[in-house]
mmCIF file of C-alpha atoms in Angstrom:
data_model
loop_
_atom_site.group_PDB
_atom_site.id
_atom_site.type_symbol
_atom_site.label_atom_id
_atom_site.label_comp_id
_atom_site.label_asym_id
_atom_site.label_seq_id
_atom_site.Cartn_x
_atom_site.Cartn_y
_atom_site.Cartn_z
ATOM 1 C CA ASP A 1 -42.707 90.913 7.636
ATOM 2 C CA ALA A 2 -43.890 93.063 4.819
ATOM 3 C CA GLY A 3 -47.535 94.110 4.574
ATOM 4 C CA VAL A 4 -49.282 95.363 1.464
ATOM 5 C CA THR A 5 -47.098 97.912 -0.291
ATOM 6 C CA GLN A 6 -48.647 100.601 -2.459
ATOM 7 C CA THR A 7 -46.816 103.192 -4.625
ATOM 8 C CA PRO A 8 -46.928 106.033 -4.991
ATOM 9 C CA ARG A 9 -48.455 107.411 -1.777
ATOM 10 C CA HIS A 10 -49.634 110.553 -3.548
ATOM 11 C CA GLU A 11 -50.297 111.226 -7.188
ATOM 12 C CA VAL A 12 -51.384 114.484 -8.851
ATOM 13 C CA ALA A 13 -52.657 114.251 -12.376
ATOM 14 C CA GLU A 14 -54.105 116.588 -14.958
ATOM 15 C CA LYS A 15 -57.490 115.749 -16.396
ATOM 16 C CA GLY A 16 -57.062 113.357 -19.305
ATOM 17 C CA GLN A 17 -53.763 111.863 -18.159
ATOM 18 C CA THR A 18 -53.105 108.188 -17.700
ATOM 19 C CA ILE A 19 -51.919 107.111 -14.291
ATOM 20 C CA ILE A 20 -50.764 103.730 -13.000
ATOM 21 C CA LEU A 21 -50.908 102.729 -9.396
ATOM 22 C CA LYS A 22 -48.962 99.825 -8.031
ATOM 23 C CA CYS A 23 -49.490 97.207 -5.360
ATOM 24 C CA GLU A 24 -47.478 94.386 -3.860
ATOM 25 C CA PRO A 25 -49.628 92.033 -1.751
ATOM 26 C CA VAL A 26 -48.566 90.186 1.345
ATOM 27 C CA SER A 27 -46.370 87.278 0.292
ATOM 28 C CA GLY A 28 -48.335 84.039 0.042
ATOM 29 C CA HIS A 29 -51.776 85.721 -0.196
ATOM 30 C CA ASN A 30 -53.980 84.447 -2.922
ATOM 31 C CA ASP A 31 -56.606 87.157 -3.120
ATOM 32 C CA LEU A 32 -55.986 90.769 -4.168
ATOM 33 C CA PHE A 33 -58.513 93.645 -4.116
ATOM 34 C CA TRP A 34 -58.601 97.202 -5.342
ATOM 35 C CA TYR A 35 -61.046 99.536 -3.594
ATOM 36 C CA ARG A 36 -61.661 103.235 -4.004
ATOM 37 C CA GLN A 37 -62.451 105.213 -0.840
ATOM 38 C CA THR A 38 -64.244 108.574 -0.676
ATOM 39 C CA LYS A 39 -66.058 110.217 2.183
ATOM 40 C CA ILE A 40 -69.422 110.093 0.426
ATOM 41 C CA GLN A 41 -69.347 106.625 -1.179
ATOM 42 C CA GLY A 42 -67.099 104.883 1.350
ATOM 43 C CA LEU A 43 -65.230 101.837 0.042
ATOM 44 C CA GLU A 44 -66.155 100.795 -3.514
ATOM 45 C CA LEU A 45 -64.799 97.650 -5.155
ATOM 46 C CA LEU A 46 -62.856 98.159 -8.333
ATOM 47 C CA SER A 47 -61.371 94.692 -8.959
ATOM 48 C CA TYR A 48 -60.880 91.358 -7.234
ATOM 49 C CA PHE A 49 -58.262 88.758 -8.241
ATOM 50 C CA ARG A 50 -57.863 85.206 -6.962
ATOM 51 C CA SER A 51 -54.634 83.459 -7.824
ATOM 52 C CA LYS A 52 -54.063 86.115 -10.576
ATOM 53 C CA SER A 53 -57.439 85.465 -12.220
ATOM 54 C CA LEU A 54 -59.906 88.337 -12.361
ATOM 55 C CA MET A 55 -62.958 87.292 -10.322
ATOM 56 C CA GLU A 56 -64.948 90.496 -10.112
ATOM 57 C CA ASP A 57 -64.825 93.848 -11.855
ATOM 58 C CA GLY A 58 -66.712 96.786 -10.227
ATOM 59 C CA GLY A 59 -69.481 97.460 -12.750
ATOM 60 C CA ALA A 60 -69.408 101.212 -12.521
ATOM 61 C CA PHE A 61 -65.673 101.356 -13.127
ATOM 62 C CA LYS A 62 -65.156 99.175 -16.170
ATOM 63 C CA ASP A 63 -64.728 101.872 -18.844
ATOM 64 C CA ARG A 64 -61.704 103.828 -17.660
ATOM 65 C CA PHE A 65 -60.295 101.595 -14.914
ATOM 66 C CA LYS A 66 -58.221 98.504 -15.665
ATOM 67 C CA ALA A 67 -56.507 96.371 -13.020
ATOM 68 C CA GLU A 68 -54.002 93.690 -13.885
ATOM 69 C CA MET A 69 -52.114 91.104 -11.919
ATOM 70 C CA LEU A 70 -48.924 90.432 -13.752
ATOM 71 C CA ASN A 71 -47.715 87.872 -11.263
ATOM 72 C CA SER A 72 -48.700 86.698 -7.801
ATOM 73 C CA SER A 73 -46.656 89.487 -6.159
ATOM 74 C CA PHE A 74 -47.544 92.571 -8.225
ATOM 75 C CA SER A 75 -50.621 94.338 -9.440
ATOM 76 C CA THR A 76 -51.400 97.536 -11.223
ATOM 77 C CA LEU A 77 -54.424 99.770 -11.528
ATOM 78 C CA LYS A 78 -54.511 101.969 -14.657
ATOM 79 C CA ILE A 79 -56.915 104.878 -14.914
ATOM 80 C CA GLN A 80 -57.211 106.248 -18.410
ATOM 81 C CA PRO A 81 -58.159 109.007 -18.962
ATOM 82 C CA THR A 82 -58.370 110.516 -15.537
ATOM 83 C CA GLU A 83 -61.231 112.837 -14.516
ATOM 84 C CA PRO A 84 -61.550 115.156 -11.524
ATOM 85 C CA LYS A 85 -64.239 112.860 -10.040
ATOM 86 C CA ASP A 86 -61.533 110.166 -9.780
ATOM 87 C CA SER A 87 -59.937 112.085 -6.904
ATOM 88 C CA ALA A 88 -59.932 109.596 -4.070
ATOM 89 C CA VAL A 89 -57.830 107.208 -2.013
ATOM 90 C CA TYR A 90 -57.113 103.992 -3.834
ATOM 91 C CA LEU A 91 -56.638 101.048 -1.483
ATOM 92 C CA CYS A 92 -55.106 97.732 -2.342
ATOM 93 C CA ALA A 93 -55.784 94.798 -0.025
ATOM 94 C CA SER A 94 -54.787 91.111 0.053
ATOM 95 C CA SER A 95 -55.942 88.048 1.923
ATOM 96 C CA LEU A 96 -55.105 84.350 2.232
ATOM 97 C CA GLY A 97 -58.451 83.351 0.735
ATOM 98 C CA GLN A 98 -62.176 83.290 0.999
ATOM 99 C CA ASN A 99 -63.617 85.113 4.030
ATOM 100 C CA GLU A 100 -60.157 85.741 5.419
ATOM 101 C CA ARG A 101 -58.926 88.987 6.945
ATOM 102 C CA LEU A 102 -58.131 91.676 4.447
ATOM 103 C CA PHE A 103 -54.789 93.451 4.917
ATOM 104 C CA PHE A 104 -54.871 96.928 3.412
ATOM 105 C CA GLY A 105 -51.994 98.975 2.099
ATOM 106 C CA HIS A 106 -51.578 102.618 3.055
ATOM 107 C CA GLY A 107 -53.306 103.635 -0.110
ATOM 108 C CA THR A 108 -52.530 106.086 -2.964
ATOM 109 C CA LYS A 109 -54.169 109.484 -2.631
ATOM 110 C CA LEU A 110 -55.014 110.643 -6.145
ATOM 111 C CA SER A 111 -55.835 114.260 -6.971
ATOM 112 C CA VAL A 112 -57.017 115.022 -10.504
ATOM 113 C CA LEU A 113 -56.960 118.701 -11.419
ATOM 114 C CA GLN B 1 -78.321 101.247 -4.527
ATOM 115 C CA GLN B 2 -76.402 100.477 -1.369
ATOM 116 C CA GLN B 3 -76.455 96.783 -0.517
ATOM 117 C CA VAL B 4 -75.031 97.405 2.964
ATOM 118 C CA ARG B 5 -76.418 100.325 4.934
ATOM 119 C CA GLN B 6 -75.090 101.800 8.170
ATOM 120 C CA SER B 7 -76.587 104.173 10.695
ATOM 121 C CA PRO B 8 -76.032 106.601 12.199
ATOM 122 C CA GLN B 9 -73.488 108.368 10.021
ATOM 123 C CA SER B 10 -71.772 109.682 13.122
ATOM 124 C CA LEU B 11 -72.079 109.062 16.864
ATOM 125 C CA THR B 12 -70.625 110.763 19.925
ATOM 126 C CA VAL B 13 -70.596 109.029 23.311
ATOM 127 C CA TRP B 14 -69.020 109.691 26.652
ATOM 128 C CA GLU B 15 -66.227 107.631 27.955
ATOM 129 C CA GLY B 16 -67.676 104.572 29.665
ATOM 130 C CA GLU B 17 -70.948 104.553 27.711
ATOM 131 C CA THR B 18 -72.069 101.956 25.244
ATOM 132 C CA ALA B 19 -71.997 102.863 21.520
ATOM 133 C CA ILE B 20 -74.427 101.071 19.233
ATOM 134 C CA LEU B 21 -73.767 100.969 15.537
ATOM 135 C CA ASN B 22 -76.392 99.595 13.156
ATOM 136 C CA CYS B 23 -76.062 97.777 9.861
ATOM 137 C CA SER B 24 -78.629 96.300 7.494
ATOM 138 C CA TYR B 25 -78.230 94.459 4.228
ATOM 139 C CA GLU B 26 -80.272 93.531 1.145
ATOM 140 C CA ASP B 27 -78.985 90.141 -0.044
ATOM 141 C CA SER B 28 -80.213 87.187 2.068
ATOM 142 C CA THR B 29 -77.427 85.026 0.618
ATOM 143 C CA PHE B 30 -74.670 87.014 2.393
ATOM 144 C CA ASP B 31 -72.866 84.615 4.652
ATOM 145 C CA TYR B 32 -70.014 86.554 6.153
ATOM 146 C CA PHE B 33 -70.208 89.892 8.069
ATOM 147 C CA PRO B 34 -66.950 91.521 9.221
ATOM 148 C CA TRP B 35 -66.588 94.900 10.846
ATOM 149 C CA TYR B 36 -63.533 96.970 9.990
ATOM 150 C CA TRP B 37 -62.339 100.025 11.837
ATOM 151 C CA GLN B 38 -60.304 102.860 10.483
ATOM 152 C CA PHE B 39 -58.352 105.454 12.475
ATOM 153 C CA PRO B 40 -57.529 108.833 10.966
ATOM 154 C CA ARG B 41 -54.719 108.691 8.412
ATOM 155 C CA GLU B 42 -54.628 104.913 8.592
ATOM 156 C CA SER B 43 -56.123 102.083 6.511
ATOM 157 C CA PRO B 44 -59.109 99.888 7.528
ATOM 158 C CA ALA B 45 -58.322 96.910 9.704
ATOM 159 C CA LEU B 46 -60.403 93.920 10.738
ATOM 160 C CA LEU B 47 -62.055 94.338 14.128
ATOM 161 C CA ILE B 48 -64.518 91.442 14.523
ATOM 162 C CA ALA B 49 -66.572 89.179 12.239
ATOM 163 C CA ILE B 50 -69.616 86.918 12.374
ATOM 164 C CA ARG B 51 -71.198 84.198 10.267
ATOM 165 C CA PRO B 52 -74.989 83.551 10.208
ATOM 166 C CA VAL B 53 -74.657 80.302 12.107
ATOM 167 C CA SER B 54 -74.326 82.497 15.188
ATOM 168 C CA ASN B 55 -76.485 85.397 16.371
ATOM 169 C CA LYS B 56 -73.842 86.849 18.691
ATOM 170 C CA LYS B 57 -70.053 87.262 18.555
ATOM 171 C CA GLU B 58 -68.085 88.834 21.364
ATOM 172 C CA ASP B 59 -64.486 89.993 21.528
ATOM 173 C CA GLY B 60 -63.675 91.921 24.624
ATOM 174 C CA ARG B 61 -65.684 95.156 24.698
ATOM 175 C CA PHE B 62 -66.938 94.571 21.129
ATOM 176 C CA THR B 63 -70.049 92.487 20.440
ATOM 177 C CA ILE B 64 -71.945 91.838 17.204
ATOM 178 C CA PHE B 65 -75.605 91.091 17.442
ATOM 179 C CA PHE B 66 -77.055 89.452 14.277
ATOM 180 C CA ASN B 67 -80.708 89.097 13.238
ATOM 181 C CA LYS B 68 -80.929 86.988 10.159
ATOM 182 C CA ARG B 69 -84.690 87.244 9.763
ATOM 183 C CA GLU B 70 -84.590 90.994 9.757
ATOM 184 C CA LYS B 71 -81.324 91.170 7.816
ATOM 185 C CA LYS B 72 -79.848 93.437 10.466
ATOM 186 C CA LEU B 73 -76.830 93.482 12.678
ATOM 187 C CA SER B 74 -75.354 95.801 15.213
ATOM 188 C CA LEU B 75 -71.989 96.424 16.819
ATOM 189 C CA HIS B 76 -71.987 97.319 20.515
ATOM 190 C CA ILE B 77 -68.904 98.951 22.012
ATOM 191 C CA THR B 78 -69.248 98.722 25.808
ATOM 192 C CA ASP B 79 -67.265 100.912 28.196
ATOM 193 C CA SER B 80 -66.201 103.108 25.267
ATOM 194 C CA GLN B 81 -62.682 104.582 25.438
ATOM 195 C CA PRO B 82 -61.237 107.621 23.670
ATOM 196 C CA GLY B 83 -58.961 105.162 21.753
ATOM 197 C CA ASP B 84 -62.128 103.641 20.197
ATOM 198 C CA SER B 85 -62.672 106.912 18.262
ATOM 199 C CA ALA B 86 -62.595 105.770 14.647
ATOM 200 C CA THR B 87 -64.829 105.063 11.625
ATOM 201 C CA TYR B 88 -66.444 101.651 11.678
ATOM 202 C CA PHE B 89 -67.434 99.865 8.469
ATOM 203 C CA CYS B 90 -69.892 97.014 8.302
ATOM 204 C CA ALA B 91 -69.238 94.713 5.372
ATOM 205 C CA ALA B 92 -70.830 91.586 3.811
ATOM 206 C CA SER B 93 -70.012 88.943 1.269
ATOM 207 C CA GLN B 94 -71.388 85.701 -0.083
ATOM 208 C CA GLY B 95 -69.900 82.619 -1.751
ATOM 209 C CA GLY B 96 -66.347 83.878 -1.592
ATOM 210 C CA ARG B 97 -67.077 87.076 -3.479
ATOM 211 C CA ALA B 98 -65.453 90.363 -2.562
ATOM 212 C CA LEU B 99 -66.616 92.261 0.497
ATOM 213 C CA ILE B 100 -69.215 94.970 0.015
ATOM 214 C CA PHE B 101 -68.676 97.799 2.531
ATOM 215 C CA GLY B 102 -71.215 100.160 4.053
ATOM 216 C CA THR B 103 -70.412 103.890 4.126
ATOM 217 C CA GLY B 104 -69.287 103.812 7.758
ATOM 218 C CA THR B 105 -70.171 105.264 11.127
ATOM 219 C CA THR B 106 -67.752 107.706 12.690
ATOM 220 C CA VAL B 107 -67.592 107.267 16.438
ATOM 221 C CA SER B 108 -66.217 109.953 18.757
ATOM 222 C CA VAL B 109 -65.651 109.087 22.420
ATOM 223 C CA SER B 110 -65.322 112.115 24.701
ATOM 224 C CA PRO B 111 -63.342 111.777 27.881
#
């Protein structure tokens, strides 16, 4: 029974690079979320999809962050161009629907030099 | 501005004591309040959740107390165990929107 799968687990990027993070939600889940986690800010919403449609886009992240859901079983988060302040853990989560338990992936730890 | 606030930032209790974690929120239309916990080097996982129709939700040693009028809730961990040492996140949402998380309370339980 596969949970949420995120790749890669670690990513190191130079400032100004474009990076793409990937997520496969739990099979059958309709909702998919991207969150960024840092010690200071905690968990911040980047994007929220329901049945592949973008429902919410984290306001502070619109300019360089773009999430897409190409099909019901695959999503990407593109950061372009990367900046050192983007260094964080990027978490993907999925759920069956409204107010249902979120299942988180292991996350991608991004370091931008 | 943080819509969901948590206090304290960190908390240390002795094994067997009760740990009390506080959470407050801004938006009175929030209608779902889960708590997630996160162990070191792991991802957050759902611990317990409450909806405003109730003012208390209990699951074993974990109890949520909810005060709608004051827009506050708290998580009580009774008979704390070293295995409860984790970071606890209060979260809130309304109308099916995405969860908004607080910044977390790190709990350490000393044996």
